[in-house]
Amino acid sequence: MVNKISNKQSWLNLINIDSVYSSDKQRQAFSLFTMIAISIVVISILIFLNYDVYSPILTSALIAVNVTIICSMFYFIKTGELETVALICMSIVFILCIVLTYTGGKENTALYWLMFYPVVTFSSLGVRLGTWLGLTLLLCCIAILYGPNFGQVVYGDIEKTRFIASFTLVYIFSFIGEFFRYRSHMAIADITLEQKQDAYTDQLTGIANRRFITSHFLKLVDSRPNEYLPFSLLLLDLDHFKRLNDTYGHDFGDIVLIEFTKILESQFPTSAVKARYGGEEFVVILPKETSANAVDIANRFREHVAAQVLLAEDNLQISLTCSIGVVQVDKVGDYNSALKQADEYLYNAKALGRNKVVSTKD
């Protein structure tokens, strides 16, 4: 028994799940900028109410944080670089936390404000960066609290111990929450990708199906025209397939389709998109190829197919041939009309005696 092609096809790499990652990016952006807006308001109020109490270092740091965060928001609006903006914001807040720990804030209450940092960092930057920034801040705070005196505020032993314990717990809980959220997100992404791949795969041959071309590939071409256009469209049909099917049975017909698919995969470049359009009809798309070049490629393929021999029952040798219609597509919007044109050329190839490549109306 012949199995369908099992190796991962290059066309599968064209399937993406951008919508899944886009929704997570929207969640991340919404969380970050909601927290940023709250931070701007809170920091502004603190500066206004305590400018005469805070040390000049702390006041300057708070103002710098607000200015940096506001500038980062405008930078995001202009560039859309969410990861960069999040890293800048969390880094400037990291410095603020160090300054808070060093100066003590108002009546040495600065340590309480640091508790929010792990939650915000994991939510904004994810597991990897959140882990490193949160752990680095904890170690820096321990160095300030228990290290040699270089002008920092002195905290009580109980206060220091409780802060370290509380911050560590918040850090651990934030890590656990973000870690399993990330794992769940990736599991959903994998399931979504598998479902899309299954929906776009021809179950008999293992190559792409018609839905992949119409529902996914054309949208991809429309979003990246410079990578694909113009492309040549080849519509292929196995000659006398119905007679083979009726004579030797559907199982042998399936074997013929699978073997023909293997020839498609081996003879056309990996950049080409091959799809079974239904029955014995196949489509091959050659990105960045003119119809003139595509005709040469199609003829070489046709000759290779004609040289193949399959064994039917009683070791009877069966020869295969195929007819091909070739059309060049310059715009995505022309695809349907080009497909109809290729179908006409294919009909002409059959009328001319089969085993032909036709690319003109003549």
XYZ file of C-alpha atoms in Angstrom:
362
model
C 0.000 0.000 0.000
C 1.295 3.459 -0.904
C 1.153 6.018 1.894
C 0.485 9.672 1.264
C 3.424 12.047 1.440
C 4.351 12.319 5.108
C 7.263 14.737 5.128
C 6.436 18.294 6.131
C 5.719 20.275 2.979
C 7.109 23.757 2.482
C 3.605 25.107 1.865
C 2.712 24.333 5.478
C 5.219 26.975 6.516
C 3.034 29.548 4.756
C 0.191 28.866 7.185
C 0.265 31.289 10.083
C -1.832 32.005 13.156
C -1.186 35.715 13.320
C -4.666 36.303 14.732
C -3.797 34.290 17.852
C -0.570 36.203 18.449
C -2.255 39.482 17.548
C -4.916 38.985 20.224
C -2.229 38.276 22.821
C -0.313 41.364 21.726
C -3.496 43.405 22.107
C -3.928 42.031 25.624
C -0.323 42.893 26.437
C -0.675 46.410 25.016
C -3.953 47.043 26.822
C -2.493 45.861 30.135
C 0.698 47.887 29.696
C -0.939 51.169 28.755
C -3.665 50.857 31.366
C -0.964 50.471 34.005
C 1.050 53.288 32.416
C -1.935 55.647 32.564
C -2.520 54.806 36.219
C 1.194 55.232 36.947
C 1.308 58.675 35.339
C -1.623 59.848 37.458
C -0.271 58.354 40.701
C 3.282 59.658 40.173
C 1.976 63.122 39.305
C -0.109 63.197 42.493
C 2.839 62.013 44.596
C 5.118 64.690 43.151
C 2.496 67.395 43.716
C 1.743 66.378 47.317
C 5.267 65.512 48.470
C 7.724 67.618 46.480
C 8.731 69.394 49.684
C 9.254 66.086 51.520
C 10.986 63.956 48.913
C 14.705 64.220 48.378
C 15.822 66.002 45.185
C 17.054 62.650 43.827
C 13.659 60.998 44.263
C 11.730 63.974 42.881
C 13.967 64.091 39.816
C 13.586 60.338 39.325
C 9.781 60.558 39.502
C 9.699 63.385 36.960
C 12.091 61.477 34.673
C 9.891 58.377 34.888
C 6.755 60.308 33.944
C 8.442 62.053 31.023
C 9.973 58.783 29.752
C 6.690 56.906 29.999
C 4.781 59.632 28.151
C 7.436 59.749 25.407
C 7.288 55.950 25.152
C 3.544 56.096 24.555
C 4.033 58.508 21.646
C 6.842 56.281 20.333
C 4.486 53.286 20.362
C 1.787 55.247 18.525
C 4.329 56.138 15.837
C 6.137 52.790 15.473
C 3.965 50.094 17.069
C 7.076 48.634 18.778
C 5.312 47.229 21.831
C 8.203 45.105 23.114
C 10.648 48.028 22.926
C 8.251 50.385 24.710
C 7.526 47.823 27.424
C 11.242 47.229 28.007
C 11.959 50.975 28.201
C 9.117 51.550 30.658
C 10.037 48.624 32.882
C 13.707 49.635 32.841
C 12.976 53.217 33.912
C 10.635 51.945 36.622
C 13.409 49.560 37.694
C 15.709 52.549 38.207
C 12.940 54.333 40.121
C 12.595 51.331 42.433
C 16.326 51.468 43.174
C 16.065 55.201 43.930
C 13.025 54.605 46.139
C 14.848 51.929 48.103
C 17.911 54.160 48.456
C 16.045 57.306 49.559
C 13.232 55.679 51.523
C 10.563 57.958 50.106
C 8.205 59.588 52.587
C 8.750 58.331 56.142
C 10.649 55.277 54.838
C 7.542 53.809 53.157
C 9.222 53.302 49.772
C 9.496 49.532 50.058
C 5.719 49.116 49.881
C 5.667 50.568 46.353
C 8.094 47.953 45.060
C 5.585 45.131 45.536
C 3.826 45.980 42.278
C 6.930 45.628 40.132
C 6.907 41.822 39.564
C 3.219 41.844 38.610
C 3.653 44.683 36.122
C 6.895 43.306 34.676
C 5.644 39.760 34.073
C 2.419 41.097 32.554
C 4.251 43.516 30.242
C 7.394 41.598 29.259
C 6.515 37.945 29.688
C 8.250 35.135 31.544
C 11.861 35.487 30.394
C 12.442 39.220 30.806
C 10.073 39.411 33.759
C 12.106 36.751 35.562
C 15.428 38.508 35.011
C 14.252 42.027 35.825
C 12.321 40.950 38.921
C 15.199 38.846 40.235
C 17.735 41.593 39.508
C 15.646 44.149 41.402
C 15.353 41.804 44.375
C 19.124 41.270 44.491
C 19.785 45.016 44.175
C 17.382 45.732 47.025
C 19.073 43.110 49.197
C 22.426 44.742 48.446
C 21.076 48.175 49.443
C 19.299 46.905 52.546
C 22.037 44.633 53.873
C 25.156 45.989 52.171
C 27.647 48.579 53.404
C 26.407 52.089 54.145
C 26.920 54.468 51.219
C 24.339 57.084 52.138
C 21.154 55.053 51.843
C 18.266 55.219 54.311
C 18.398 52.777 57.216
C 15.436 50.406 57.574
C 14.530 48.273 60.582
C 15.501 44.596 60.573
C 11.905 43.390 60.789
C 10.848 45.730 57.989
C 13.659 44.509 55.755
C 12.911 40.844 56.441
C 9.191 41.249 55.782
C 9.846 43.175 52.586
C 12.198 40.504 51.215
C 9.739 37.730 52.110
C 6.721 39.572 50.685
C 8.507 40.650 47.493
C 9.754 37.097 46.941
C 6.240 35.666 47.293
C 4.765 38.244 44.904
C 7.594 37.481 42.470
C 7.001 33.714 42.676
C 3.216 34.015 42.320
C 3.594 36.410 39.379
C 6.028 34.005 37.724
C 3.661 31.053 38.199
C 0.697 32.980 36.799
C 2.552 34.250 33.728
C 4.336 30.940 33.105
C 1.138 28.907 32.938
C -0.672 31.651 31.025
C 2.119 31.508 28.447
C 2.000 27.698 28.325
C -1.765 27.789 27.809
C -1.414 30.414 25.093
C 1.184 28.330 23.236
C -0.972 25.200 23.563
C -3.929 27.062 22.063
C -1.667 28.385 19.299
C -0.425 24.857 18.497
C -3.966 23.473 18.393
C -5.105 26.336 16.175
C -2.179 25.773 13.803
C -2.861 22.028 13.603
C -6.530 22.657 12.858
C -5.689 25.135 10.098
C -3.112 22.781 8.603
C -5.619 19.926 8.663
C -8.299 22.107 7.062
C -5.911 23.144 4.283
C -4.501 19.659 3.567
C -5.782 17.211 0.972
C -6.296 14.048 2.990
C -5.345 11.613 0.225
C -2.155 13.161 -1.136
C -0.962 15.308 1.778
C -0.486 18.453 -0.321
C -2.512 21.662 -0.118
C -6.161 21.707 -1.111
C -8.296 24.274 -2.907
C -9.287 25.979 0.345
C -5.635 26.738 1.123
C -5.261 28.638 -2.141
C -8.498 30.616 -1.970
C -8.731 31.222 1.785
C -5.086 31.629 2.780
C -2.503 31.835 0.020
C -4.174 34.614 -1.967
C -4.460 36.714 1.203
C -0.777 36.095 1.846
C 0.091 37.222 -1.688
C -2.076 40.312 -1.265
C -0.171 41.259 1.900
C 3.276 40.542 0.365
C 2.966 41.245 -3.370
C 6.680 41.877 -3.852
C 7.476 38.327 -2.742
C 5.035 36.531 -5.056
C 3.807 38.663 -7.954
C 3.746 38.101 -10.794
C 3.180 34.365 -10.470
C 2.355 31.728 -13.033
C -0.664 29.498 -12.572
C -0.490 25.940 -13.902
C -3.701 23.912 -14.077
C -2.880 20.214 -14.533
C -5.142 17.282 -15.289
C -4.249 13.593 -15.534
C -5.176 12.229 -18.954
C -7.644 9.311 -19.127
C -7.831 9.122 -15.323
C -11.501 8.127 -15.315
C -10.727 5.202 -17.605
C -7.907 4.086 -15.278
C -10.242 4.391 -12.307
C -13.016 2.403 -13.962
C -10.663 -0.261 -15.324
C -8.402 -0.919 -12.350
C -10.528 0.279 -9.434
C -10.576 3.254 -7.088
C -7.715 1.937 -4.964
C -5.426 1.984 -7.966
C -6.781 5.414 -8.859
C -5.747 6.638 -5.413
C -2.274 5.170 -5.945
C -2.008 7.041 -9.245
C -2.950 10.333 -7.576
C -0.445 9.790 -4.767
C 2.355 8.887 -7.177
C 1.527 11.868 -9.353
C 1.708 14.090 -6.271
C 5.155 12.715 -5.481
C 6.263 13.668 -8.981
C 4.856 17.164 -8.433
C 6.852 17.506 -5.235
C 10.074 16.244 -6.773
C 9.967 18.123 -10.078
C 8.737 21.571 -9.090
C 10.843 23.880 -6.882
C 10.140 24.037 -3.160
C 9.006 27.647 -3.574
C 6.148 26.460 -5.796
C 2.752 25.901 -4.200
C 1.132 22.625 -5.231
C -2.521 21.896 -4.533
C -5.060 19.271 -5.447
C -8.090 21.131 -6.719
C -10.384 18.127 -6.913
C -10.453 14.706 -8.535
C -7.488 14.407 -10.889
C -7.044 18.171 -11.220
C -4.069 19.948 -9.650
C -2.816 23.524 -9.429
C 0.807 24.640 -9.252
C 1.692 28.271 -8.512
C 5.185 29.478 -9.411
C 5.958 32.738 -7.562
C 7.923 35.409 -9.454
C 7.737 33.458 -12.722
C 6.491 34.736 -16.070
C 4.309 32.544 -18.240
C 7.160 32.096 -20.745
C 9.406 30.505 -18.126
C 6.470 28.600 -16.670
C 5.749 26.977 -20.034
C 9.298 25.611 -20.176
C 8.979 24.295 -16.614
C 5.586 22.754 -17.404
C 6.903 21.016 -20.518
C 9.818 19.484 -18.620
C 7.365 18.238 -16.014
C 4.998 16.855 -18.665
C 7.848 14.947 -20.308
C 8.976 13.551 -16.963
C 5.453 12.312 -16.194
C 5.167 10.667 -19.615
C 8.367 8.735 -18.921
C 6.969 7.185 -15.734
C 5.478 3.702 -15.581
C 3.141 2.336 -12.895
C 2.405 -1.315 -12.260
C -1.243 -2.339 -12.091
C -2.643 -5.804 -11.428
C -0.726 -8.713 -12.953
C 2.298 -6.414 -13.308
C 0.602 -4.602 -16.159
C 2.565 -1.446 -16.992
C 0.551 1.770 -17.047
C 1.888 4.983 -18.552
C 0.742 8.386 -17.317
C 0.373 11.652 -19.178
C -1.008 15.015 -18.174
C -2.325 18.133 -19.871
C -1.484 21.608 -18.578
C -2.876 25.116 -18.997
C -0.548 28.011 -18.093
C -1.524 31.606 -17.236
C 0.409 34.512 -15.722
C -1.228 36.361 -12.805
C -0.132 39.961 -12.235
C -2.676 40.944 -9.554
C -4.395 38.938 -6.831
C -7.747 40.216 -8.033
C -7.139 38.554 -11.404
C -6.815 35.059 -9.917
C -10.360 33.808 -10.588
C -10.368 35.030 -14.179
C -6.874 33.579 -14.652
C -8.073 30.224 -13.325
C -10.935 30.225 -15.832
C -8.460 31.080 -18.571
C -6.165 28.249 -17.478
C -9.159 25.902 -17.564
C -9.843 26.935 -21.170
C -6.205 26.311 -22.064
C -6.405 22.926 -20.365
C -9.497 22.096 -22.425
C -7.589 23.101 -25.565
C -4.697 20.853 -24.535
C -7.127 17.937 -24.250
C -8.639 18.791 -27.636
C -5.188 18.814 -29.231
C -4.674 15.189 -28.236
C -3.657 15.446 -24.554
C -0.136 15.379 -23.118
C 0.190 19.047 -24.112
C 1.009 22.409 -22.512
C -1.118 25.336 -23.720
C -0.615 28.972 -22.737
C -2.411 30.851 -25.537
C -5.873 30.832 -27.051
C -4.544 29.433 -30.307
